[in-house]
Amino acid sequence: TYYFSGSSFNIAMDPLLFKIEGAFFYKKPVQSIETMDVCTGTGTCQPSAIPTGIIKNNQVSFMAGLDYNMGNWGMLILEASIVSPVEKNERLLMEDEIVFSAIGWSNIYLRDDLSVFAFAYFLADYRNVVYRVQMQYRLTDNLSIQGQYTGIVIKEHRELYGFYEKFDRGDFLIQY
């Protein structure tokens, strides 16, 4: 359990929505790491951050974004955020502040029965990306099917984030 306090401000200027959010997280559980040399079969070794557990840390975050309603073409979402630990700790996966940016698109078709969503979340720089594509079809008011795929590509800071590449996943869901 952790506590947070935050504030958000939104202003609509048709067809745009400007948004700003800020938050303080008190003793938020975050991933801890130990840095170790990982050696390959060829004898080359490089430092790698190995997740070791959870520690609690105070954090602050700030986000600014823009939603653009494109009418029949859907909704475009642009966001930039920064998350930073209040106290420095070398055991944190995120020892320094990290800048995230995101771009997303969504639309609804077939009289609100089919929704399509695509989102890309850029971590630290534009070479590390988490992307998700999702489609949901409502068969009746009570029954829908959904499929989604989430992929993770890590090109920079592999010693910190490379561990997460193996968590690509696809999901299929039937809701009743």
Short mmCIF file of N, CA and C in Angstrom, two decimals:
data_model
loop_
_atom_site.label_atom_id
_atom_site.label_comp_id
_atom_site.label_asym_id
_atom_site.label_seq_id
_atom_site.Cartn_x
_atom_site.Cartn_y
_atom_site.Cartn_z
N THR A 1 0.83 -1.18 0.00
CA THR A 1 0.00 0.00 0.00
C THR A 1 0.89 1.25 0.00
N TYR A 2 0.47 2.22 -0.78
CA TYR A 2 1.16 3.51 -0.78
C TYR A 2 0.13 4.61 -0.97
N TYR A 3 0.51 5.82 -0.65
CA TYR A 3 -0.39 6.97 -0.76
C TYR A 3 0.13 7.91 -1.83
N PHE A 4 -0.81 8.59 -2.47
CA PHE A 4 -0.38 9.61 -3.42
C PHE A 4 -1.35 10.77 -3.39
N SER A 5 -0.85 11.90 -3.80
CA SER A 5 -1.66 13.10 -3.90
C SER A 5 -1.30 13.76 -5.21
N GLY A 6 -2.31 14.22 -5.90
CA GLY A 6 -2.02 14.82 -7.19
C GLY A 6 -3.08 15.81 -7.61
N SER A 7 -2.84 16.40 -8.73
CA SER A 7 -3.77 17.37 -9.26
C SER A 7 -3.72 17.30 -10.78
N SER A 8 -4.84 17.60 -11.41
CA SER A 8 -4.86 17.64 -12.87
C SER A 8 -5.63 18.88 -13.33
N PHE A 9 -5.28 19.33 -14.50
CA PHE A 9 -5.92 20.49 -15.09
C PHE A 9 -6.15 20.18 -16.55
N ASN A 10 -7.38 20.34 -17.00
CA ASN A 10 -7.75 20.09 -18.39
C ASN A 10 -8.48 21.31 -18.93
N ILE A 11 -8.19 21.64 -20.17
CA ILE A 11 -8.93 22.71 -20.83
C ILE A 11 -9.25 22.25 -22.25
N ALA A 12 -10.52 22.34 -22.59
CA ALA A 12 -10.98 21.93 -23.92
C ALA A 12 -11.08 23.15 -24.81
N MET A 13 -10.49 23.04 -25.99
CA MET A 13 -10.60 24.06 -27.03
C MET A 13 -10.86 23.29 -28.31
N ASP A 14 -12.13 23.08 -28.57
CA ASP A 14 -12.59 22.20 -29.64
C ASP A 14 -11.75 22.35 -30.90
N PRO A 15 -11.18 21.31 -31.46
CA PRO A 15 -11.27 19.89 -31.14
C PRO A 15 -10.13 19.37 -30.26
N LEU A 16 -9.48 20.25 -29.49
CA LEU A 16 -8.32 19.86 -28.69
C LEU A 16 -8.66 19.82 -27.21
N LEU A 17 -7.97 18.93 -26.50
CA LEU A 17 -8.03 18.89 -25.05
C LEU A 17 -6.60 18.96 -24.55
N PHE A 18 -6.27 20.03 -23.84
CA PHE A 18 -4.95 20.16 -23.23
C PHE A 18 -5.04 19.64 -21.80
N LYS A 19 -4.04 18.87 -21.37
CA LYS A 19 -4.09 18.30 -20.02
C LYS A 19 -2.72 18.36 -19.36
N ILE A 20 -2.75 18.61 -18.05
CA ILE A 20 -1.55 18.65 -17.22
C ILE A 20 -1.87 17.93 -15.93
N GLU A 21 -0.93 17.08 -15.48
CA GLU A 21 -1.11 16.36 -14.23
C GLU A 21 0.20 16.37 -13.45
N GLY A 22 0.09 16.40 -12.14
CA GLY A 22 1.26 16.29 -11.27
C GLY A 22 0.88 15.44 -10.07
N ALA A 23 1.83 14.69 -9.53
CA ALA A 23 1.52 13.82 -8.39
C ALA A 23 2.76 13.59 -7.54
N PHE A 24 2.50 13.31 -6.27
CA PHE A 24 3.53 12.90 -5.32
C PHE A 24 3.13 11.54 -4.78
N PHE A 25 4.03 10.56 -4.87
CA PHE A 25 3.78 9.20 -4.39
C PHE A 25 4.60 8.97 -3.14
N TYR A 26 3.94 8.62 -2.04
CA TYR A 26 4.59 8.41 -0.76
C TYR A 26 4.84 6.93 -0.53
N LYS A 27 6.11 6.56 -0.42
CA LYS A 27 6.53 5.17 -0.18
C LYS A 27 5.92 4.21 -1.20
N LYS A 28 6.06 4.55 -2.47
CA LYS A 28 5.56 3.71 -3.56
C LYS A 28 6.48 2.50 -3.74
N PRO A 29 5.93 1.30 -3.81
CA PRO A 29 6.77 0.12 -4.07
C PRO A 29 7.34 0.18 -5.49
N VAL A 30 8.64 0.07 -5.61
CA VAL A 30 9.30 0.11 -6.92
C VAL A 30 10.32 -1.03 -7.01
N GLN A 31 10.68 -1.36 -8.23
CA GLN A 31 11.62 -2.45 -8.49
C GLN A 31 13.02 -2.08 -8.01
N SER A 32 13.65 -2.99 -7.29
CA SER A 32 15.05 -2.80 -6.91
C SER A 32 15.92 -3.70 -7.77
N ILE A 33 17.19 -3.33 -7.88
CA ILE A 33 18.11 -4.08 -8.73
C ILE A 33 19.44 -4.26 -8.03
N GLU A 34 20.20 -5.21 -8.51
CA GLU A 34 21.61 -5.37 -8.19
C GLU A 34 22.33 -5.42 -9.53
N THR A 35 23.42 -4.70 -9.66
CA THR A 35 24.18 -4.71 -10.90
C THR A 35 25.25 -5.80 -10.80
N MET A 36 25.24 -6.70 -11.77
CA MET A 36 26.20 -7.81 -11.79
C MET A 36 26.76 -7.94 -13.19
N ASP A 37 27.96 -8.52 -13.28
CA ASP A 37 28.52 -8.84 -14.59
C ASP A 37 27.87 -10.13 -15.09
N VAL A 38 27.31 -10.06 -16.29
CA VAL A 38 26.74 -11.24 -16.91
C VAL A 38 27.66 -11.63 -18.06
N CYS A 39 28.13 -12.87 -18.04
CA CYS A 39 29.09 -13.35 -19.03
C CYS A 39 28.42 -14.29 -20.01
N THR A 40 28.82 -14.21 -21.26
CA THR A 40 28.31 -15.11 -22.29
C THR A 40 29.26 -16.29 -22.45
N GLY A 41 28.87 -17.23 -23.28
CA GLY A 41 29.70 -18.40 -23.52
C GLY A 41 31.00 -18.07 -24.22
N THR A 42 31.08 -16.89 -24.84
CA THR A 42 32.30 -16.48 -25.54
C THR A 42 33.30 -15.83 -24.60
N GLY A 43 32.92 -15.67 -23.33
CA GLY A 43 33.83 -15.08 -22.35
C GLY A 43 33.72 -13.58 -22.21
N THR A 44 32.84 -12.95 -22.97
CA THR A 44 32.66 -11.51 -22.81
C THR A 44 31.65 -11.26 -21.68
N CYS A 45 31.95 -10.27 -20.88
CA CYS A 45 31.09 -9.93 -19.75
C CYS A 45 30.67 -8.48 -19.86
N GLN A 46 29.46 -8.21 -19.43
CA GLN A 46 28.98 -6.84 -19.40
C GLN A 46 28.08 -6.65 -18.19
N PRO A 47 28.05 -5.44 -17.62
CA PRO A 47 27.21 -5.21 -16.45
C PRO A 47 25.73 -5.29 -16.84
N SER A 48 24.95 -5.87 -15.97
CA SER A 48 23.53 -6.00 -16.21
C SER A 48 22.79 -5.79 -14.89
N ALA A 49 21.66 -5.12 -14.95
CA ALA A 49 20.84 -4.88 -13.77
C ALA A 49 19.89 -6.06 -13.60
N ILE A 50 20.00 -6.75 -12.49
CA ILE A 50 19.16 -7.91 -12.21
C ILE A 50 18.09 -7.50 -11.19
N PRO A 51 16.79 -7.62 -11.53
CA PRO A 51 15.74 -7.30 -10.56
C PRO A 51 15.87 -8.20 -9.33
N THR A 52 15.80 -7.60 -8.15
CA THR A 52 16.00 -8.38 -6.93
C THR A 52 14.83 -8.30 -5.97
N GLY A 53 13.95 -7.36 -6.13
CA GLY A 53 12.84 -7.25 -5.19
C GLY A 53 12.16 -5.91 -5.29
N ILE A 54 11.47 -5.55 -4.23
CA ILE A 54 10.70 -4.31 -4.18
C ILE A 54 11.18 -3.50 -2.96
N ILE A 55 11.39 -2.20 -3.17
CA ILE A 55 11.66 -1.29 -2.06
C ILE A 55 10.69 -0.12 -2.19
N LYS A 56 10.47 0.59 -1.10
CA LYS A 56 9.55 1.73 -1.12
C LYS A 56 10.35 3.02 -1.26
N ASN A 57 9.83 3.92 -2.11
CA ASN A 57 10.54 5.15 -2.41
C ASN A 57 9.52 6.24 -2.73
N ASN A 58 9.80 7.46 -2.30
CA ASN A 58 8.94 8.60 -2.64
C ASN A 58 9.27 9.05 -4.06
N GLN A 59 8.22 9.38 -4.84
CA GLN A 59 8.41 9.80 -6.23
C GLN A 59 7.52 10.99 -6.55
N VAL A 60 7.93 11.76 -7.53
CA VAL A 60 7.09 12.82 -8.09
C VAL A 60 6.95 12.56 -9.58
N SER A 61 5.82 12.97 -10.12
CA SER A 61 5.61 12.82 -11.56
C SER A 61 4.88 14.04 -12.11
N PHE A 62 5.10 14.28 -13.40
CA PHE A 62 4.46 15.38 -14.09
C PHE A 62 4.15 14.92 -15.51
N MET A 63 2.97 15.26 -16.01
CA MET A 63 2.57 14.89 -17.36
C MET A 63 1.90 16.07 -18.04
N ALA A 64 2.20 16.26 -19.31
CA ALA A 64 1.50 17.23 -20.15
C ALA A 64 1.09 16.51 -21.41
N GLY A 65 -0.11 16.80 -21.87
CA GLY A 65 -0.58 16.09 -23.05
C GLY A 65 -1.60 16.87 -23.84
N LEU A 66 -1.93 16.27 -24.97
CA LEU A 66 -2.87 16.86 -25.90
C LEU A 66 -3.68 15.73 -26.53
N ASP A 67 -4.98 15.85 -26.50
CA ASP A 67 -5.86 14.93 -27.22
C ASP A 67 -6.47 15.71 -28.38
N TYR A 68 -6.45 15.14 -29.55
CA TYR A 68 -6.99 15.80 -30.73
C TYR A 68 -8.09 14.93 -31.34
N ASN A 69 -9.30 15.45 -31.33
CA ASN A 69 -10.44 14.74 -31.89
C ASN A 69 -10.46 14.99 -33.39
N MET A 70 -10.23 13.93 -34.15
CA MET A 70 -10.14 14.05 -35.61
C MET A 70 -11.45 13.67 -36.30
N GLY A 71 -12.56 13.75 -35.57
CA GLY A 71 -13.86 13.44 -36.15
C GLY A 71 -13.96 11.97 -36.54
N ASN A 72 -14.29 11.70 -37.78
CA ASN A 72 -14.44 10.32 -38.26
C ASN A 72 -13.13 9.55 -38.25
N TRP A 73 -12.01 10.23 -38.13
CA TRP A 73 -10.70 9.58 -38.16
C TRP A 73 -10.25 9.12 -36.77
N GLY A 74 -11.02 9.45 -35.74
CA GLY A 74 -10.69 8.97 -34.41
C GLY A 74 -10.07 10.02 -33.51
N MET A 75 -9.36 9.56 -32.50
CA MET A 75 -8.75 10.42 -31.50
C MET A 75 -7.24 10.18 -31.49
N LEU A 76 -6.47 11.26 -31.56
CA LEU A 76 -5.02 11.20 -31.47
C LEU A 76 -4.61 11.69 -30.09
N ILE A 77 -3.74 10.95 -29.42
CA ILE A 77 -3.32 11.27 -28.06
C ILE A 77 -1.80 11.45 -28.05
N LEU A 78 -1.32 12.57 -27.54
CA LEU A 78 0.11 12.84 -27.40
C LEU A 78 0.38 13.19 -25.93
N GLU A 79 1.40 12.57 -25.34
CA GLU A 79 1.71 12.84 -23.94
C GLU A 79 3.22 12.81 -23.73
N ALA A 80 3.68 13.61 -22.79
CA ALA A 80 5.07 13.57 -22.33
C ALA A 80 5.03 13.63 -20.81
N SER A 81 5.85 12.82 -20.16
CA SER A 81 5.85 12.81 -18.71
C SER A 81 7.25 12.56 -18.18
N ILE A 82 7.42 12.94 -16.93
CA ILE A 82 8.68 12.70 -16.24
C ILE A 82 8.34 12.14 -14.86
N VAL A 83 9.08 11.13 -14.47
CA VAL A 83 8.93 10.51 -13.15
C VAL A 83 10.30 10.52 -12.51
N SER A 84 10.35 10.93 -11.24
CA SER A 84 11.65 11.03 -10.57
C SER A 84 11.53 10.61 -9.12
N PRO A 85 12.50 9.82 -8.65
CA PRO A 85 12.53 9.54 -7.21
C PRO A 85 12.93 10.80 -6.46
N VAL A 86 12.36 11.01 -5.29
CA VAL A 86 12.71 12.18 -4.49
C VAL A 86 14.09 11.98 -3.87
N GLU A 87 14.35 10.78 -3.36
CA GLU A 87 15.66 10.46 -2.79
C GLU A 87 16.41 9.56 -3.75
N LYS A 88 17.68 9.82 -3.95
CA LYS A 88 18.51 8.97 -4.81
C LYS A 88 18.83 7.67 -4.07
N ASN A 89 18.80 6.57 -4.83
CA ASN A 89 19.11 5.26 -4.26
C ASN A 89 19.63 4.39 -5.40
N GLU A 90 20.87 3.96 -5.31
CA GLU A 90 21.48 3.18 -6.40
C GLU A 90 20.82 1.82 -6.59
N ARG A 91 20.01 1.38 -5.64
CA ARG A 91 19.33 0.09 -5.77
C ARG A 91 18.02 0.19 -6.55
N LEU A 92 17.61 1.41 -6.90
CA LEU A 92 16.38 1.58 -7.66
C LEU A 92 16.62 1.29 -9.13
N LEU A 93 15.70 0.59 -9.77
CA LEU A 93 15.77 0.42 -11.22
C LEU A 93 15.77 1.79 -11.87
N MET A 94 14.99 2.70 -11.32
CA MET A 94 14.88 4.05 -11.83
C MET A 94 15.57 4.99 -10.85
N GLU A 95 16.90 5.01 -10.85
CA GLU A 95 17.66 5.83 -9.90
C GLU A 95 17.53 7.32 -10.20
N ASP A 96 17.50 7.69 -11.47
CA ASP A 96 17.35 9.08 -11.88
C ASP A 96 15.98 9.27 -12.50
N GLU A 97 15.69 10.52 -12.84
CA GLU A 97 14.41 10.77 -13.49
C GLU A 97 14.38 10.09 -14.86
N ILE A 98 13.17 9.72 -15.26
CA ILE A 98 12.99 9.10 -16.57
C ILE A 98 11.92 9.88 -17.31
N VAL A 99 12.20 10.18 -18.55
CA VAL A 99 11.25 10.88 -19.40
C VAL A 99 10.56 9.85 -20.28
N PHE A 100 9.24 9.93 -20.31
CA PHE A 100 8.43 9.05 -21.14
C PHE A 100 7.67 9.92 -22.14
N SER A 101 7.41 9.38 -23.28
CA SER A 101 6.51 10.04 -24.21
C SER A 101 5.63 8.97 -24.84
N ALA A 102 4.48 9.40 -25.31
CA ALA A 102 3.52 8.43 -25.83
C ALA A 102 2.72 9.05 -26.96
N ILE A 103 2.30 8.18 -27.87
CA ILE A 103 1.39 8.57 -28.93
C ILE A 103 0.38 7.43 -29.07
N GLY A 104 -0.86 7.81 -29.20
CA GLY A 104 -1.90 6.80 -29.31
C GLY A 104 -2.97 7.24 -30.29
N TRP A 105 -3.75 6.27 -30.72
CA TRP A 105 -4.87 6.53 -31.63
C TRP A 105 -5.97 5.55 -31.30
N SER A 106 -7.19 6.03 -31.34
CA SER A 106 -8.33 5.14 -31.13
C SER A 106 -9.48 5.61 -32.00
N ASN A 107 -10.34 4.66 -32.33
CA ASN A 107 -11.53 4.99 -33.11
C ASN A 107 -12.59 3.94 -32.86
N ILE A 108 -13.82 4.31 -33.14
CA ILE A 108 -14.97 3.42 -32.97
C ILE A 108 -15.70 3.34 -34.31
N TYR A 109 -16.09 2.11 -34.65
CA TYR A 109 -16.76 1.86 -35.92
C TYR A 109 -18.04 1.06 -35.69
N LEU A 110 -18.78 0.88 -36.76
CA LEU A 110 -19.98 0.02 -36.78
C LEU A 110 -20.95 0.38 -35.65
N ARG A 111 -21.30 1.64 -35.59
CA ARG A 111 -22.27 2.12 -34.57
C ARG A 111 -21.84 1.76 -33.16
N ASP A 112 -20.60 2.01 -32.86
CA ASP A 112 -20.02 1.78 -31.53
C ASP A 112 -19.82 0.32 -31.17
N ASP A 113 -19.93 -0.59 -32.11
CA ASP A 113 -19.74 -2.02 -31.80
C ASP A 113 -18.28 -2.46 -31.95
N LEU A 114 -17.49 -1.78 -32.75
CA LEU A 114 -16.10 -2.15 -32.98
C LEU A 114 -15.20 -0.99 -32.55
N SER A 115 -14.28 -1.27 -31.63
CA SER A 115 -13.32 -0.23 -31.22
C SER A 115 -11.91 -0.73 -31.52
N VAL A 116 -11.08 0.18 -31.99
CA VAL A 116 -9.70 -0.12 -32.37
C VAL A 116 -8.80 0.87 -31.62
N PHE A 117 -7.68 0.36 -31.10
CA PHE A 117 -6.79 1.18 -30.28
C PHE A 117 -5.35 0.79 -30.60
N ALA A 118 -4.50 1.78 -30.80
CA ALA A 118 -3.07 1.54 -31.00
C ALA A 118 -2.32 2.58 -30.17
N PHE A 119 -1.26 2.13 -29.50
CA PHE A 119 -0.56 3.01 -28.58
C PHE A 119 0.92 2.65 -28.58
N ALA A 120 1.77 3.65 -28.59
CA ALA A 120 3.21 3.43 -28.46
C ALA A 120 3.71 4.30 -27.32
N TYR A 121 4.48 3.69 -26.43
CA TYR A 121 4.97 4.33 -25.21
C TYR A 121 6.48 4.28 -25.27
N PHE A 122 7.12 5.44 -25.37
CA PHE A 122 8.57 5.51 -25.54
C PHE A 122 9.23 5.72 -24.18
N LEU A 123 10.17 4.87 -23.84
CA LEU A 123 10.83 4.88 -22.54
C LEU A 123 12.25 5.43 -22.69
N ALA A 124 12.54 6.52 -21.99
CA ALA A 124 13.88 7.11 -21.90
C ALA A 124 14.35 7.74 -23.21
N ASP A 125 14.15 7.11 -24.31
CA ASP A 125 14.42 7.71 -25.60
C ASP A 125 13.58 6.97 -26.64
N TYR A 126 13.69 7.35 -27.88
CA TYR A 126 12.80 6.80 -28.90
C TYR A 126 13.21 5.43 -29.42
N ARG A 127 14.23 4.84 -28.84
CA ARG A 127 14.63 3.49 -29.26
C ARG A 127 14.05 2.41 -28.36
N ASN A 128 13.50 2.78 -27.23
CA ASN A 128 12.86 1.83 -26.32
C ASN A 128 11.36 2.10 -26.39
N VAL A 129 10.60 1.09 -26.79
CA VAL A 129 9.17 1.32 -27.01
C VAL A 129 8.36 0.12 -26.52
N VAL A 130 7.25 0.44 -25.90
CA VAL A 130 6.23 -0.54 -25.59
C VAL A 130 5.05 -0.18 -26.47
N TYR A 131 4.55 -1.13 -27.24
CA TYR A 131 3.43 -0.82 -28.12
C TYR A 131 2.30 -1.82 -27.88
N ARG A 132 1.09 -1.34 -28.11
CA ARG A 132 -0.08 -2.19 -27.91
C ARG A 132 -1.09 -1.90 -29.02
N VAL A 133 -1.61 -2.96 -29.58
CA VAL A 133 -2.73 -2.86 -30.50
C VAL A 133 -3.87 -3.68 -29.90
N GLN A 134 -5.06 -3.14 -30.01
CA GLN A 134 -6.20 -3.79 -29.38
C GLN A 134 -7.44 -3.58 -30.23
N MET A 135 -8.27 -4.62 -30.30
CA MET A 135 -9.52 -4.54 -31.02
C MET A 135 -10.59 -5.22 -30.17
N GLN A 136 -11.75 -4.56 -30.06
CA GLN A 136 -12.86 -5.14 -29.32
C GLN A 136 -14.12 -5.04 -30.17
N TYR A 137 -14.86 -6.14 -30.21
CA TYR A 137 -16.11 -6.17 -30.96
C TYR A 137 -17.23 -6.57 -30.01
N ARG A 138 -18.25 -5.74 -29.97
CA ARG A 138 -19.41 -6.02 -29.11
C ARG A 138 -20.45 -6.76 -29.92
N LEU A 139 -20.66 -8.04 -29.58
CA LEU A 139 -21.62 -8.88 -30.28
C LEU A 139 -23.05 -8.52 -29.88
N THR A 140 -23.27 -8.35 -28.59
CA THR A 140 -24.56 -7.91 -28.04
C THR A 140 -24.25 -6.92 -26.93
N ASP A 141 -25.28 -6.41 -26.27
CA ASP A 141 -25.04 -5.49 -25.15
C ASP A 141 -24.29 -6.17 -24.01
N ASN A 142 -24.40 -7.50 -23.91
CA ASN A 142 -23.80 -8.25 -22.81
C ASN A 142 -22.59 -9.08 -23.20
N LEU A 143 -22.28 -9.18 -24.48
CA LEU A 143 -21.24 -10.09 -24.93
C LEU A 143 -20.29 -9.38 -25.89
N SER A 144 -18.99 -9.44 -25.57
CA SER A 144 -18.00 -8.85 -26.46
C SER A 144 -16.75 -9.73 -26.47
N ILE A 145 -15.98 -9.60 -27.55
CA ILE A 145 -14.70 -10.29 -27.65
C ILE A 145 -13.62 -9.23 -27.87
N GLN A 146 -12.45 -9.54 -27.34
CA GLN A 146 -11.34 -8.58 -27.43
C GLN A 146 -10.05 -9.32 -27.65
N GLY A 147 -9.22 -8.79 -28.52
CA GLY A 147 -7.88 -9.30 -28.73
C GLY A 147 -6.88 -8.16 -28.63
N GLN A 148 -5.73 -8.44 -28.06
CA GLN A 148 -4.71 -7.40 -27.98
C GLN A 148 -3.33 -8.03 -27.99
N TYR A 149 -2.37 -7.24 -28.44
CA TYR A 149 -0.98 -7.66 -28.42
C TYR A 149 -0.14 -6.52 -27.85
N THR A 150 0.76 -6.85 -26.94
CA THR A 150 1.68 -5.88 -26.36
C THR A 150 3.10 -6.35 -26.66
N GLY A 151 3.89 -5.48 -27.27
CA GLY A 151 5.27 -5.81 -27.59
C GLY A 151 6.22 -4.82 -26.93
N ILE A 152 7.42 -5.28 -26.65
CA ILE A 152 8.43 -4.45 -25.99
C ILE A 152 9.73 -4.55 -26.79
N VAL A 153 10.27 -3.42 -27.19
CA VAL A 153 11.52 -3.37 -27.94
C VAL A 153 12.49 -2.48 -27.16
N ILE A 154 13.64 -3.02 -26.78
CA ILE A 154 14.64 -2.28 -26.02
C ILE A 154 15.92 -2.22 -26.84
N LYS A 155 16.32 -1.00 -27.22
CA LYS A 155 17.55 -0.81 -28.00
C LYS A 155 18.62 -0.05 -27.21
N GLU A 156 18.22 0.80 -26.27
CA GLU A 156 19.15 1.59 -25.47
C GLU A 156 18.99 1.21 -24.00
N HIS A 157 20.05 1.37 -23.23
CA HIS A 157 20.04 1.07 -21.80
C HIS A 157 19.61 -0.36 -21.53
N ARG A 158 20.12 -1.29 -22.32
CA ARG A 158 19.73 -2.70 -22.19
C ARG A 158 20.06 -3.26 -20.81
N GLU A 159 21.10 -2.72 -20.19
CA GLU A 159 21.46 -3.21 -18.86
C GLU A 159 20.35 -2.93 -17.85
N LEU A 160 19.55 -1.89 -18.08
CA LEU A 160 18.45 -1.58 -17.18
C LEU A 160 17.12 -2.18 -17.62
N TYR A 161 16.84 -2.13 -18.91
CA TYR A 161 15.50 -2.48 -19.38
C TYR A 161 15.42 -3.76 -20.21
N GLY A 162 16.55 -4.31 -20.60
CA GLY A 162 16.54 -5.49 -21.47
C GLY A 162 15.76 -6.66 -20.89
N PHE A 163 15.70 -6.75 -19.58
CA PHE A 163 14.97 -7.82 -18.89
C PHE A 163 13.50 -7.86 -19.32
N TYR A 164 12.92 -6.70 -19.64
CA TYR A 164 11.48 -6.63 -19.92
C TYR A 164 11.11 -7.09 -21.32
N GLU A 165 12.08 -7.25 -22.22
CA GLU A 165 11.77 -7.64 -23.60
C GLU A 165 11.04 -8.98 -23.67
N LYS A 166 11.28 -9.85 -22.73
CA LYS A 166 10.66 -11.18 -22.81
C LYS A 166 9.20 -11.18 -22.38
N PHE A 167 8.65 -10.01 -22.07
CA PHE A 167 7.26 -9.95 -21.61
C PHE A 167 6.29 -9.56 -22.72
N ASP A 168 6.64 -9.73 -23.98
CA ASP A 168 5.66 -9.56 -25.06
C ASP A 168 4.51 -10.51 -24.78
N ARG A 169 3.30 -10.08 -25.11
CA ARG A 169 2.17 -10.97 -24.84
C ARG A 169 0.99 -10.65 -25.75
N GLY A 170 0.21 -11.67 -25.99
CA GLY A 170 -1.05 -11.53 -26.70
C GLY A 170 -2.16 -12.03 -25.81
N ASP A 171 -3.29 -11.37 -25.86
CA ASP A 171 -4.43 -11.75 -25.03
C ASP A 171 -5.68 -11.84 -25.86
N PHE A 172 -6.54 -12.75 -25.49
CA PHE A 172 -7.86 -12.87 -26.08
C PHE A 172 -8.86 -12.98 -24.94
N LEU A 173 -9.91 -12.18 -25.00
CA LEU A 173 -10.85 -12.11 -23.88
C LEU A 173 -12.28 -12.15 -24.40
N ILE A 174 -13.09 -12.93 -23.75
CA ILE A 174 -14.53 -12.94 -24.01
C ILE A 174 -15.20 -12.40 -22.76
N GLN A 175 -15.97 -11.34 -22.91
CA GLN A 175 -16.65 -10.73 -21.76
C GLN A 175 -18.15 -10.98 -21.88
N TYR A 176 -18.73 -11.41 -20.77
CA TYR A 176 -20.18 -11.61 -20.72
C TYR A 176 -20.72 -10.99 -19.47
#
